[in-house]
C-alpha positions as a Python dict, from the first residue, in 0.01 Angstrom:
ca = {
    (1, 'X'): (0, 0, 0),
    (2, 'X'): (125, 336, -95),
    (3, 'X'): (33, 635, 126),
    (4, 'X'): (95, 1005, 125),
    (5, 'X'): (404, 979, 343),
    (6, 'X'): (571, 775, 58),
    (7, 'X'): (521, 1074, -178),
    (8, 'X'): (646, 1303, 89),
    (9, 'X'): (951, 1080, 143),
    (10, 'X'): (1041, 1101, -218),
    (11, 'X'): (994, 1470, -228),
    (12, 'X'): (1223, 1495, 77),
    (13, 'X'): (1493, 1293, -101),
    (14, 'X'): (1512, 1529, -396),
    (15, 'X'): (1431, 1845, -185),
    (16, 'X'): (1807, 1936, -128),
    (17, 'X'): (1890, 1895, -497),
    (18, 'X'): (1589, 2105, -596),
    (19, 'X'): (1694, 2383, -339),
    (20, 'X'): (2044, 2375, -465),
    (21, 'X'): (1929, 2403, -823),
    (22, 'X'): (1695, 2708, -726),
    (23, 'X'): (1378, 2506, -798),
    (24, 'X'): (1047, 2501, -611),
    (25, 'X'): (893, 2159, -525),
    (26, 'X'): (510, 2185, -516),
    (27, 'X'): (308, 1895, -389),
    (28, 'X'): (-58, 1906, -498),
    (29, 'X'): (-226, 1628, -320),
    (30, 'X'): (-593, 1603, -244),
    (31, 'X'): (-701, 1578, 118),
    (32, 'X'): (-749, 1329, 259),
    (33, 'X'): (-480, 1169, 44),
    (34, 'X'): (-583, 838, -102),
    (35, 'X'): (-433, 506, -14),
    (36, 'X'): (-308, 355, -339),
    (37, 'X'): (-273, -14, -385),
    (38, 'X'): (59, -69, -547),
    (39, 'X'): (408, -217, -490),
    (40, 'X'): (536, 71, -282),
    (41, 'X'): (900, 0, -351),
    (42, 'X'): (850, 3, -725),
    (43, 'X'): (630, 314, -716),
    (44, 'X'): (879, 502, -504),
    (45, 'X'): (1160, 419, -742),
    (46, 'X'): (951, 535, -1035),
    (47, 'X'): (854, 847, -858),
    (48, 'X'): (1215, 918, -760),
    (49, 'X'): (1327, 862, -1116),
    (50, 'X'): (1076, 1113, -1247),
    (51, 'X'): (1149, 1373, -976),
    (52, 'X'): (1527, 1343, -1026),
    (53, 'X'): (1498, 1391, -1408),
    (54, 'X'): (1261, 1681, -1343),
    (55, 'X'): (1506, 1844, -1112),
    (56, 'X'): (1801, 1774, -1342),
    (57, 'X'): (1637, 1922, -1659),
    (58, 'X'): (1461, 2219, -1513),
    (59, 'X'): (1652, 2552, -1509),
    (60, 'X'): (1691, 2764, -1192),
    (61, 'X'): (1374, 2951, -1101),
    (62, 'X'): (1150, 2664, -1224),
    (63, 'X'): (928, 2434, -1046),
    (64, 'X'): (846, 2068, -1013),
    (65, 'X'): (495, 1952, -920),
    (66, 'X'): (368, 1638, -793),
    (67, 'X'): (-10, 1596, -802),
    (68, 'X'): (-236, 1313, -694),
    (69, 'X'): (-594, 1331, -818),
    (70, 'X'): (-867, 1084, -745),
    (71, 'X'): (-1125, 986, -1014),
    (72, 'X'): (-1369, 730, -893),
    (73, 'X'): (-1176, 421, -764),
    (74, 'X'): (-851, 535, -942),
    (75, 'X'): (-583, 774, -856),
    (76, 'X'): (-358, 972, -1098),
    (77, 'X'): (-5, 1081, -985),
    (78, 'X'): (155, 1329, -1215),
    (79, 'X'): (498, 1483, -1213),
    (80, 'X'): (535, 1803, -1414),
    (81, 'X'): (794, 2061, -1438),
    (82, 'X'): (893, 2380, -1624),
    (83, 'X'): (1196, 2217, -1773),
    (84, 'X'): (1304, 2178, -2149),
    (85, 'X'): (1055, 1882, -2213),
    (86, 'X'): (1073, 1601, -2450),
    (87, 'X'): (1050, 1655, -2832),
    (88, 'X'): (760, 1473, -2995),
    (89, 'X'): (990, 1266, -3215),
    (90, 'X'): (1155, 1119, -2913),
    (91, 'X'): (833, 1010, -2722),
    (92, 'X'): (814, 658, -2881),
    (93, 'X'): (1163, 590, -2763),
    (94, 'X'): (1086, 647, -2393),
    (95, 'X'): (973, 290, -2323),
    (96, 'X'): (1297, 128, -2453),
    (97, 'X'): (1558, 21, -2202),
    (98, 'X'): (1865, 231, -2173),
    (99, 'X'): (1738, 505, -2392),
    (100, 'X'): (1814, 862, -2329),
    (101, 'X'): (1718, 1174, -2531),
    (102, 'X'): (1948, 1470, -2555),
    (103, 'X'): (1739, 1783, -2594),
    (104, 'X'): (1925, 2109, -2636),
}
């Protein structure tokens, strides 16, 4: 079971890097936060990867947001940032192992 403190823990883990990079971390989680049935270890790893990339590719003065929305019996977790983004041509490559897209 995944709970709000799991998301908070992930935000805390990237918080120092975000502050050093001059970024704002903005959690947008509905209250009361939903309990999500998931492999919490795998979910935390995915969330940490997304947050780390967002911090890495967002310029100073930007922001990284994590939102959790509930729609019926489902929850949507979103990581969004004001960074450089991913070009449309590279989107199909994202599911391949060991892919990385350089975006200048």
